[in-house]
XYZ file of C-alpha atoms in Angstrom:
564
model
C 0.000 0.000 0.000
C 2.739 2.427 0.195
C 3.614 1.986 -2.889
C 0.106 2.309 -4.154
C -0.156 5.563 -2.084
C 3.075 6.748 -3.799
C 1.036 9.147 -6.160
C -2.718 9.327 -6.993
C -2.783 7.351 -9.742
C -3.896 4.016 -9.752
C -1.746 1.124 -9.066
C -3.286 -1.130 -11.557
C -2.790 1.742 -14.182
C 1.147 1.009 -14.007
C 3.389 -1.978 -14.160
C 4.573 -3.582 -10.984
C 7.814 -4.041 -10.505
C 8.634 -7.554 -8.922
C 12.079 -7.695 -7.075
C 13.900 -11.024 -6.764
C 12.783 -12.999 -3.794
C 14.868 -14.761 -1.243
C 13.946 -18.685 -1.285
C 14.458 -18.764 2.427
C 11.857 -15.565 3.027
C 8.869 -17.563 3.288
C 9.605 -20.583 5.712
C 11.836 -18.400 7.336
C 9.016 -15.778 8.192
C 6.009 -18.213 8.328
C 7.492 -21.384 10.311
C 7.797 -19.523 13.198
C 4.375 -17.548 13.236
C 2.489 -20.759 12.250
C 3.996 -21.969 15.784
C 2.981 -19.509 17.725
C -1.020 -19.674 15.820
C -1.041 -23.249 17.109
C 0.262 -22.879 20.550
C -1.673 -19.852 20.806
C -4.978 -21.701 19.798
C -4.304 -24.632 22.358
C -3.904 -22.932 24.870
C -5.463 -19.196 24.828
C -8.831 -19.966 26.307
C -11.855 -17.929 26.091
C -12.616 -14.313 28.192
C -15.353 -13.917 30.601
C -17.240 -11.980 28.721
C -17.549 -15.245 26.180
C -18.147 -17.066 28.258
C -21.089 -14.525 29.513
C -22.427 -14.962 26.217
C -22.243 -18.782 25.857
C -23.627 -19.402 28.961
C -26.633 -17.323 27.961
C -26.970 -18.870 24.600
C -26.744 -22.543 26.199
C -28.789 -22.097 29.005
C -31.106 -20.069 27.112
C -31.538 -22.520 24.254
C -32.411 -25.016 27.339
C -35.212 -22.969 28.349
C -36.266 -22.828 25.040
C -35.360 -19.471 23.475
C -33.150 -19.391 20.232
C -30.457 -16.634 20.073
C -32.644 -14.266 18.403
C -34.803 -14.334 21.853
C -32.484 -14.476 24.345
C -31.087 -11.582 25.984
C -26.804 -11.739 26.359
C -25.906 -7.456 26.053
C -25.286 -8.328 22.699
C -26.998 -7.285 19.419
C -28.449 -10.156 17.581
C -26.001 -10.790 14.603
C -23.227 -11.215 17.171
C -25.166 -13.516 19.106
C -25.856 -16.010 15.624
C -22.211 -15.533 15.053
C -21.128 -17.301 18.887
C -24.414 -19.366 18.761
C -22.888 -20.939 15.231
C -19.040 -20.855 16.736
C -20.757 -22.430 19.853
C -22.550 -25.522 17.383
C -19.126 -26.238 15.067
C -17.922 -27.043 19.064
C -20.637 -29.597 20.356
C -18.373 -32.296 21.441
C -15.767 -32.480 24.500
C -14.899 -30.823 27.819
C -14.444 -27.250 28.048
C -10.724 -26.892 26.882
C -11.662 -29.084 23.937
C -14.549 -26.957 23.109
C -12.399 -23.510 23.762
C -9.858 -24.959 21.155
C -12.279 -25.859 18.851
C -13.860 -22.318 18.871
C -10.170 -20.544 18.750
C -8.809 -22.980 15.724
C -12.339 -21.300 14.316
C -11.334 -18.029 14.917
C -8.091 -18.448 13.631
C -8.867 -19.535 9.989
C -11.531 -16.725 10.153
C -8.763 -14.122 10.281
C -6.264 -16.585 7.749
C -9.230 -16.298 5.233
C -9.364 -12.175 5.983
C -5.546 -11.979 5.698
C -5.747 -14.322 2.488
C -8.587 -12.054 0.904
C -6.580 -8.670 2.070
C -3.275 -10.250 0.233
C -5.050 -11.511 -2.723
C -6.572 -7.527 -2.968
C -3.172 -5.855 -2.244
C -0.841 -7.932 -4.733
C -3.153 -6.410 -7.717
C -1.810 -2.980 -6.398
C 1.787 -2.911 -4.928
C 4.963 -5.284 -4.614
C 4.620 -9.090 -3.601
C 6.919 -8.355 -0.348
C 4.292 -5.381 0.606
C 1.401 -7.261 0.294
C 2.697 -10.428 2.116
C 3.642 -8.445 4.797
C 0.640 -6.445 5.189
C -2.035 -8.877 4.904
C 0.835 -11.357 7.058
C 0.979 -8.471 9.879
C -3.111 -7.917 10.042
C -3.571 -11.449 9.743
C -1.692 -12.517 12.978
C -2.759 -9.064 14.733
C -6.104 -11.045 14.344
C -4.758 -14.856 14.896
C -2.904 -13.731 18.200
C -5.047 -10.959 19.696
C -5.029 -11.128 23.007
C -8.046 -12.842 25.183
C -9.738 -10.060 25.829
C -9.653 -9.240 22.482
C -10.113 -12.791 20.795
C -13.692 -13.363 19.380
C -15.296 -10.301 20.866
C -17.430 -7.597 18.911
C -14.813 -5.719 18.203
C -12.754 -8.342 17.005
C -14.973 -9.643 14.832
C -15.785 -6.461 13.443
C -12.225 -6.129 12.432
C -12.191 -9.419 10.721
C -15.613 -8.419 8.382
C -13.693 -5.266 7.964
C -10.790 -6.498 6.574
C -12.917 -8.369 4.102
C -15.008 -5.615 3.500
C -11.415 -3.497 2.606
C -10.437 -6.555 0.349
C -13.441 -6.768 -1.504
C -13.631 -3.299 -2.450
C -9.732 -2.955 -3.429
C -9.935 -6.353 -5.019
C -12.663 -6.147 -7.542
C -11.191 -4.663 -10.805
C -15.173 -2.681 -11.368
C -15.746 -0.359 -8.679
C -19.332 -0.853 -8.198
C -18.975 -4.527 -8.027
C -16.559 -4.313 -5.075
C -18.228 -1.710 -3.432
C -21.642 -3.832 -3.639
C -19.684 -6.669 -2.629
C -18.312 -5.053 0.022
C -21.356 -3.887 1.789
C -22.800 -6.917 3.047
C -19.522 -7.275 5.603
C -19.047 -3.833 6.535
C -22.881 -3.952 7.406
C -22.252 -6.978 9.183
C -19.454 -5.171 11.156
C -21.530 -2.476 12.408
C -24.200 -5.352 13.730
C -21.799 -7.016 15.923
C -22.019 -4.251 18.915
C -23.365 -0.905 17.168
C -20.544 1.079 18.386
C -18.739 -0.856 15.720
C -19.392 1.607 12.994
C -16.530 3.151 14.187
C -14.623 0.276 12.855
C -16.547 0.376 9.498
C -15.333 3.385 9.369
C -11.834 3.245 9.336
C -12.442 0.408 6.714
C -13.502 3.598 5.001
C -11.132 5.757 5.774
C -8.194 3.050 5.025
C -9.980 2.471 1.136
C -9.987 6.084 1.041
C -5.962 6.251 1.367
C -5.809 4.190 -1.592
C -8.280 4.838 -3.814
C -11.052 8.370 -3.000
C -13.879 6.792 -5.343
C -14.085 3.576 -4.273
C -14.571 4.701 -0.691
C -16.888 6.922 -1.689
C -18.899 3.769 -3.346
C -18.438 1.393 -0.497
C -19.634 4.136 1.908
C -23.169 4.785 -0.702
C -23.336 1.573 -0.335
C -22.761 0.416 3.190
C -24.937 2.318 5.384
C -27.957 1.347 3.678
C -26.664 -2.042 4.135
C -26.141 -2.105 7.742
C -29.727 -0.091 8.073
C -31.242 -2.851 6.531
C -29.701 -5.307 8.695
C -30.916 -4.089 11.305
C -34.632 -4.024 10.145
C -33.958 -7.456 9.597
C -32.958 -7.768 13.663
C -35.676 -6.230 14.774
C -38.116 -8.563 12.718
C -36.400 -11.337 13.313
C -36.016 -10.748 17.051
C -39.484 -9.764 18.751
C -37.394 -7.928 21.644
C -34.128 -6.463 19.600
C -35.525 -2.924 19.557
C -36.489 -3.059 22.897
C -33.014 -4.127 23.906
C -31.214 -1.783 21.794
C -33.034 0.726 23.699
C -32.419 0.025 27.134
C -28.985 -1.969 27.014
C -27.241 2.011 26.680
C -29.354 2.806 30.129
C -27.297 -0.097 32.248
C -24.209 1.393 31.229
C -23.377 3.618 34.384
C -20.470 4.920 32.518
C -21.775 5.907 29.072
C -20.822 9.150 27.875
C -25.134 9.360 27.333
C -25.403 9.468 31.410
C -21.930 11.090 32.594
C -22.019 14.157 30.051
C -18.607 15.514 27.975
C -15.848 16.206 30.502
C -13.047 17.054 28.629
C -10.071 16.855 31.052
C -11.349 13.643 32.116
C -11.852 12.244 28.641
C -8.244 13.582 27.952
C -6.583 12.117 30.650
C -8.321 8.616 30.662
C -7.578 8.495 27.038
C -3.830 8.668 27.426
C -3.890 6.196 30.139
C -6.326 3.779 28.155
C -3.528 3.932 25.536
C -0.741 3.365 27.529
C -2.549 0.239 28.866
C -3.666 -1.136 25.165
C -0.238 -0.700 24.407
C 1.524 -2.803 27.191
C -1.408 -5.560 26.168
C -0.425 -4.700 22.565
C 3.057 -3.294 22.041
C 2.747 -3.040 18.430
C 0.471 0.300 19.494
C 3.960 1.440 20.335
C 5.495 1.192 16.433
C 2.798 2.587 15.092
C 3.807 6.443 15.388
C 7.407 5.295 13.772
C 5.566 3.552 11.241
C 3.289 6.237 9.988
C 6.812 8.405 9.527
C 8.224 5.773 7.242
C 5.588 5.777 4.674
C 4.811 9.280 5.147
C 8.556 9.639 3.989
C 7.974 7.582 1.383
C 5.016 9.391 -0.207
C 5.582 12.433 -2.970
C 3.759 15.654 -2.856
C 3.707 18.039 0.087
C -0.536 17.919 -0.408
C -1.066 13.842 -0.598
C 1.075 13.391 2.645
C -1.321 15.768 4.216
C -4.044 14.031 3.364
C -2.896 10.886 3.899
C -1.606 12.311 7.963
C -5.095 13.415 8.035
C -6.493 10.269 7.511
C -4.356 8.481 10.144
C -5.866 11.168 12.716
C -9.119 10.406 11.609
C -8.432 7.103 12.034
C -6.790 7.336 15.272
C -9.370 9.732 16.767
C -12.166 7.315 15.451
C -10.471 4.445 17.312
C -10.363 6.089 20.337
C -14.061 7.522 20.270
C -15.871 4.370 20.908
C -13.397 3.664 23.589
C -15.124 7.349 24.961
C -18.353 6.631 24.378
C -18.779 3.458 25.684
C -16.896 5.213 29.154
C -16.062 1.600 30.559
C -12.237 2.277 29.016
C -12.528 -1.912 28.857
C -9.441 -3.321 26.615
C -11.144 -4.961 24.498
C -12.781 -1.959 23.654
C -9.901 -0.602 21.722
C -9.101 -4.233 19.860
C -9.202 -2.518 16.089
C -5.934 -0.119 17.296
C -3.368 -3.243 17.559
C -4.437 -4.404 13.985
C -4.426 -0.963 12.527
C -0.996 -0.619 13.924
C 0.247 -4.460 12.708
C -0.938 -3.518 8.988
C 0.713 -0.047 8.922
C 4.186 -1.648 10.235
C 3.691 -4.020 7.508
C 3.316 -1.565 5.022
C 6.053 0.426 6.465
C 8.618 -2.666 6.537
C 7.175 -4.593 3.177
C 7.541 -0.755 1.250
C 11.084 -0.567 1.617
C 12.380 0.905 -1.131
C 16.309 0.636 -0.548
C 17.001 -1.095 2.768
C 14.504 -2.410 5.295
C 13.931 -0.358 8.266
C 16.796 -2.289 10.347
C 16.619 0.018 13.661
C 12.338 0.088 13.120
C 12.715 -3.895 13.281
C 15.239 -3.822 16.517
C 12.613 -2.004 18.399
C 10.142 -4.426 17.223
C 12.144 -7.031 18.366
C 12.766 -5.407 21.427
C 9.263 -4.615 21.795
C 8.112 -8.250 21.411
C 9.305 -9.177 24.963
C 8.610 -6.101 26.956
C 5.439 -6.929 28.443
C 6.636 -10.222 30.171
C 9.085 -7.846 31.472
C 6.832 -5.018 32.156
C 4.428 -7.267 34.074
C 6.995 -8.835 36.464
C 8.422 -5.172 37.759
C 7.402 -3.456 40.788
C 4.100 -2.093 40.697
C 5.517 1.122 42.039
C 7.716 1.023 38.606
C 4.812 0.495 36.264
C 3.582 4.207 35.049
C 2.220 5.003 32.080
C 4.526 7.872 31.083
C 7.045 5.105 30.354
C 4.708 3.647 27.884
C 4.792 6.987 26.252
C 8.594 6.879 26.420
C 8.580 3.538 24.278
C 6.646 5.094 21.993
C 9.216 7.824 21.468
C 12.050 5.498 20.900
C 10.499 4.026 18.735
C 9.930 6.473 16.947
C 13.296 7.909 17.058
C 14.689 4.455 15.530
C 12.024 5.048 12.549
C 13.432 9.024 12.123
C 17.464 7.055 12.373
C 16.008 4.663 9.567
C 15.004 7.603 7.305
C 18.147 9.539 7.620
C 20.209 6.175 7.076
C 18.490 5.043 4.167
C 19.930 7.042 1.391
C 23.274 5.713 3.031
C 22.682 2.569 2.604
C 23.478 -0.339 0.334
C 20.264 -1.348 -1.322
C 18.854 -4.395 0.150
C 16.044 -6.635 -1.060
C 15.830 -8.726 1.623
C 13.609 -8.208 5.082
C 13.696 -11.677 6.674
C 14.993 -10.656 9.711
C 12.854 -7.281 10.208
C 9.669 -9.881 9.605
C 10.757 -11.940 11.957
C 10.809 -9.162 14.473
C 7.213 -8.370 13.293
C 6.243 -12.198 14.429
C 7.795 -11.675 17.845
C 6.345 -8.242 18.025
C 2.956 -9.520 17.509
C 3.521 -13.097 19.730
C 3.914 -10.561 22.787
C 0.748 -11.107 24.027
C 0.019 -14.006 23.998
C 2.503 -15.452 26.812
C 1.493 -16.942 30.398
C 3.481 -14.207 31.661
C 1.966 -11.181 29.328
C -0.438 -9.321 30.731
C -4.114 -9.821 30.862
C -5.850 -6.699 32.669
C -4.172 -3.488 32.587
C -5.182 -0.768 34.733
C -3.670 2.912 34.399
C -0.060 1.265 33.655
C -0.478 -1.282 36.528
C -0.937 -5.016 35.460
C -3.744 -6.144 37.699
C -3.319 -10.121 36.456
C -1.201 -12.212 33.684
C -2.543 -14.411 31.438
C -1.684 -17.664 33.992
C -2.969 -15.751 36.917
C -6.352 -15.610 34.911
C -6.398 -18.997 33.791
C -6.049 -19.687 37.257
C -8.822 -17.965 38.132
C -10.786 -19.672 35.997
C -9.642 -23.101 37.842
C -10.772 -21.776 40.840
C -14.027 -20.368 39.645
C -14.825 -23.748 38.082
C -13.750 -25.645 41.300
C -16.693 -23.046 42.804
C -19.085 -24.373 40.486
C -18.640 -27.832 40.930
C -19.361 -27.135 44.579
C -22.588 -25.673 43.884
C -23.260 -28.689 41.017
C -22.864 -31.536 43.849
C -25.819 -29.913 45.243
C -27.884 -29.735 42.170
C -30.283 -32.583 40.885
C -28.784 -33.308 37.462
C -30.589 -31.792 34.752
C -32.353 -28.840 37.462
C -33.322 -25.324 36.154
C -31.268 -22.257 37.617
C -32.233 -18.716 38.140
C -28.765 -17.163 38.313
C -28.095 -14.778 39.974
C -24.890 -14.507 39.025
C -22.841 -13.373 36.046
C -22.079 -15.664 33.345
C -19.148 -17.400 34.396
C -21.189 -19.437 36.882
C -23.810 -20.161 34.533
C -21.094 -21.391 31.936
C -19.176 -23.535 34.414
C -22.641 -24.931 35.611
C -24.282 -25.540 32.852
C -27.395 -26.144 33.909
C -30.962 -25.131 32.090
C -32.165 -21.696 32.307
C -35.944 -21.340 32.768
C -36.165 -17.234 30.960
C -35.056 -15.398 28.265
C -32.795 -13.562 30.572
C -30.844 -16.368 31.634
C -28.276 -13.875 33.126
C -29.756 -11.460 35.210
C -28.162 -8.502 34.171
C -30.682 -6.034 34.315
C -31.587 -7.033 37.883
C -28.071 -6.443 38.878
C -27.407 -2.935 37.339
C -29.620 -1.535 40.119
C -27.022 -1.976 42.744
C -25.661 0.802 40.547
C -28.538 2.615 38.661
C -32.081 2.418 40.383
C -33.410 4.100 37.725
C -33.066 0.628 35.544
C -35.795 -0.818 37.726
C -38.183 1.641 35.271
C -36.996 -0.375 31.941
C -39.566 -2.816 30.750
C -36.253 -5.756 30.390
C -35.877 -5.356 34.052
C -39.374 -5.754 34.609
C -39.852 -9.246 32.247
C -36.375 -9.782 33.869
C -37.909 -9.710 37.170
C -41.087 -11.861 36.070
C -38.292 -14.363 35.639
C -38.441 -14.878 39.882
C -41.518 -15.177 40.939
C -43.522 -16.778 37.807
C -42.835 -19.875 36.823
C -39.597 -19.815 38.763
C -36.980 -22.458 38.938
C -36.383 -24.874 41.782
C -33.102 -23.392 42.791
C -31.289 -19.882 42.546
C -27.512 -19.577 42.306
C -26.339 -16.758 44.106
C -22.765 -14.476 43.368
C -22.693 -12.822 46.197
C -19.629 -10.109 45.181
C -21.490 -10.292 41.817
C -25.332 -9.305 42.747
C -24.414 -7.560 46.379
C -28.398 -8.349 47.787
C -27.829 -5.476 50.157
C -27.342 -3.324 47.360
C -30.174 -4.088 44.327
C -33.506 -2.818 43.926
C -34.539 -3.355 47.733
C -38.728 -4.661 46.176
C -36.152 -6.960 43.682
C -34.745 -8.161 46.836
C -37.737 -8.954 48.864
C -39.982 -10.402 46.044
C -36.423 -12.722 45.419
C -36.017 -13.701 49.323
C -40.323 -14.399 48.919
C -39.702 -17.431 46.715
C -36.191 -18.641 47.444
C -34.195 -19.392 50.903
C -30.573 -18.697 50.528
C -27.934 -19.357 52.989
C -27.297 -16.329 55.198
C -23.667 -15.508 56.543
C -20.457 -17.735 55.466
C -17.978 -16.326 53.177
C -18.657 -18.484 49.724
C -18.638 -16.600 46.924
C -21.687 -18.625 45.098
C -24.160 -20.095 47.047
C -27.488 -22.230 46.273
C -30.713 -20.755 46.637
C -33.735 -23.258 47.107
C -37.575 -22.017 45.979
C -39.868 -21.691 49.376
């Protein structure tokens, strides 16, 4: 792509030129990336908040209710897209299952990387488009678990496609038409994904003005007419999409625009994405390479003006949403991985040897970062990374014109692999919290040992086969597994009173409350740090404590309720 954004005419319009190729560049690059895909699928896991979502699928499909009638927090596309990744993995125990569904998500963002390569090598060098499409794809392939399978994620994936498909298509229209159905798609999976459609958008635009012009015609009456067919396919999807923004305590809609605060979370959201992420931390040295590499004074002004867009779209969902969640921010590592391919794969002369140091260098820092003081984590020092390495980028421009020319960027791609690898460790980080690592990846896994060992506690208890009201989130209900009796399997809306009395006025709470006292199940499972009864809707509590006896006092986090 940085060729193709050399000048303003189109790439197709002039011959490539096709450098010789090293024999050893592929295996080389690929052997060890292909490694790190398969350990990373064996043993990544699934986040919480999937298994939130299965748990409401299964149990709700036990009660009864398909996933276009069962409430999870998520729009109905997204839940049809974990229902189906939840049926291709029917068979096993849990880690068996989790595989299955991350081998799943893998090929889903080979097949994006595949269709962004075979849309790239129309336009620009071999070497560019391999590592471009080779850089998003394991962005993608090795996101971190917070990241892996979410919304967001998999609004990056239909995104990518969406970008292939309308840079791949020789006719415009075509590709813009075929285009449309995934970047609709991409907006469905959470709604505040447009703002990843968008920098789909923005990125065709940095190639090619018309054809983002067409895919944007295009698009928005696709994902409009989507969502019609939500709502008439689900009979409580626009009642959902209503009231789900009124449980967020955080939303921008209920805490108004505070612009210091906004400012100053924002910097420290990025810091943290970027310890999860380090490849956040190349991208400012990245954007200077092909910047440098672009002619005209007025199409590298457009083209920094589109990476700010870009940028500031990224960061306004983050905003929005006001949870500053991780996972929030997943499009900004895979932005980042695909400009530092473009920036290493559009080498002219010499490959960007101090650029791919820092990468290197990069790759490892968050094991390292996690295991120092927490006195010594700060999130200035992220910002200090950033500068170096941009200040190796600035040493690669001024070297270049010194330099012997050299084809080959084996080694600089290799750095890229361990760059992007660096999250995926048992020692990386898992939650960061303004610059402090709150747990690794093996202290989480560990927590989910524990919080299993919790649940087969409570399932000793439990006639096989017995319906549930949780009261819990969904980690209980997924390590349970028993049968729902609702369409709001989780009670979610019940518990965002303990913060928001005000949701005890939505009509979800109220069906959510009909869930208790008719028709109710034979037991209740409690989460005590989860639900806090001393601190929901008090007439919740009381109608709840009418039909079921749970154990007062002891210190058990989850505890079994039995109906009266």
């Amino acid at each position: 792509m940085a060729t193709a954004l050399a000048d303003e005419a189109f790439a197709e319009a002039r011959p490539r030129r096709r450098g010789h190729r090293s024999p050893l560049w592929w295996p080389v690059a690929a052997l060890p990336a292909a490694a790190a895909v398969v350990y990373t699928a064996a043993t990544r896991g699934l986040t919480g908040d999937l298994h939130y979502v299965l748990a409401a699928l299964r149990t709700g499909r036990a009660a009864g209710y398909s996933p276009s009638e069962v409430f999870t927090h998520r729009p109905f596309f997204y839940r049809w897209f974990v229902a189906l990744l939840d049926r291709l993995a029917p068979f096993g125990g849990t880690t068996a299952r989790e595989a299955t569904m991350n081998v799943i998500g893998v090929l889903l963002a080979a097949a994006a990387a595949y269709a962004l390569h075979a849309a790239l090598v129309r336009r620009t060098s071999g070497r560019e488009a391999a590592l471009t499409a080779g850089a998003t794809g394991l962005a993608l392939a090795l996101a971190p678990r917070n990241d892996f399978l979410q919304p967001e994620w998999a609004a990056v994936v239909l995104t990518v496609v969406a970008v292939a498909a309308a840079l791949g298509l020789r006719r415009p229209w075509p590709a813009a038409l075929l285009a449309a159905l995934p970047l609709g798609l991409a907006v469905m999976m959470k709604y505040s994904t447009a703002a990843t459609a968008a920098i789909g958008v923005l990125l065709v635009y940095a190639v090619d003005r018309g054809r983002a012009v067409r895919i944007a015609v295009v698009g928005v009456p696709s994902a409009l007419a989507l969502f019609g067919m939500s709502v008439l396919a689900g009979s409580h999807e626009w009642q959902w999409t209503e009231d789900m923004p009124q449980i967020n305590q955080s939303a921008l809609s209920r805490t108004g625009i505070r612009p210091h605060f906004i400012l100053d979370r924002s910097l420290d959201f990025l810091a943290d994405r970027a310890i999860a992420s380090p490849v956040l931390l190349l991208l400012p040295g990245a954007l200077l390479l092909v910047l440098t590499r672009v002619r005209g004074r007025l199409r590298r002004a457009e083209l920094l003006a589109v990476a700010v867009l870009v940028g500031l779209a990224a960061q306004a969902v983050v905003v929005v949403q006001g949870n500053w969640f991780l996972y929030h921010g997943a499009q900004m590592p895979v932005v980042a991985a695909a400009l530092w391919g473009v920036a290493v794969g559009g080498a002219r002369r010499s490959p960007p040897w101090c650029f791919g140091a820092v990468s290197l260098l990069y790759g490892v820092a968050p094991v390292v970062y996690a295991q120092l003081p927490e006195e010594s984590q700060r999130s200035w020092e992220v910002g200090v990374a950033g500068l170096v390495a941009l200040l190796a980028a600035t040493a690669d421009v001024v070297l270049d014109k010194r330099r012997a020319r050299s084809r080959s960027a084996v080694l600089v791609a290799l750095s890229g692999v361990v760059l992007l690898t660096a999250s995926i460790w048992p020692g990386s980080p898992h939650l960061v919290q303004y610059g402090k690592v709150t747990s690794t990846g093996a202290e989480y896994l560990r927590s989910q040992r524990n919080a299993a060992e919790d649940a087969d506690r409570i399932r000793a208890e439990l006639p096989p086969g017995a319906p549930v009201l949780y009261l819990a989130f969904g980690e209980a209900a997924y390590d349970l597994g028993h049968p729902a009796r609702c369409r709001y399997p989780i009670a979610t809306f019940l518990q965002r009173t303990r913060y928001l009395p005000d949701v005890a006025e939505l009509k979800s709470f109220k069906e959510n409350a009909d869930c208790v006292d008719h028709g109710p199940a034979p037991y209740a499972v409690l989460e005590r740090p989860w639900f806090q009864p001393g601190r929901v809707d008090p007439e919740l509590w009381r109608r709840i404590t009418a039909v079921y006896d749970c154990p007062r006092g002891g210190t058990e986090r989850l505890v079994l309720c039995v109906r009266r």
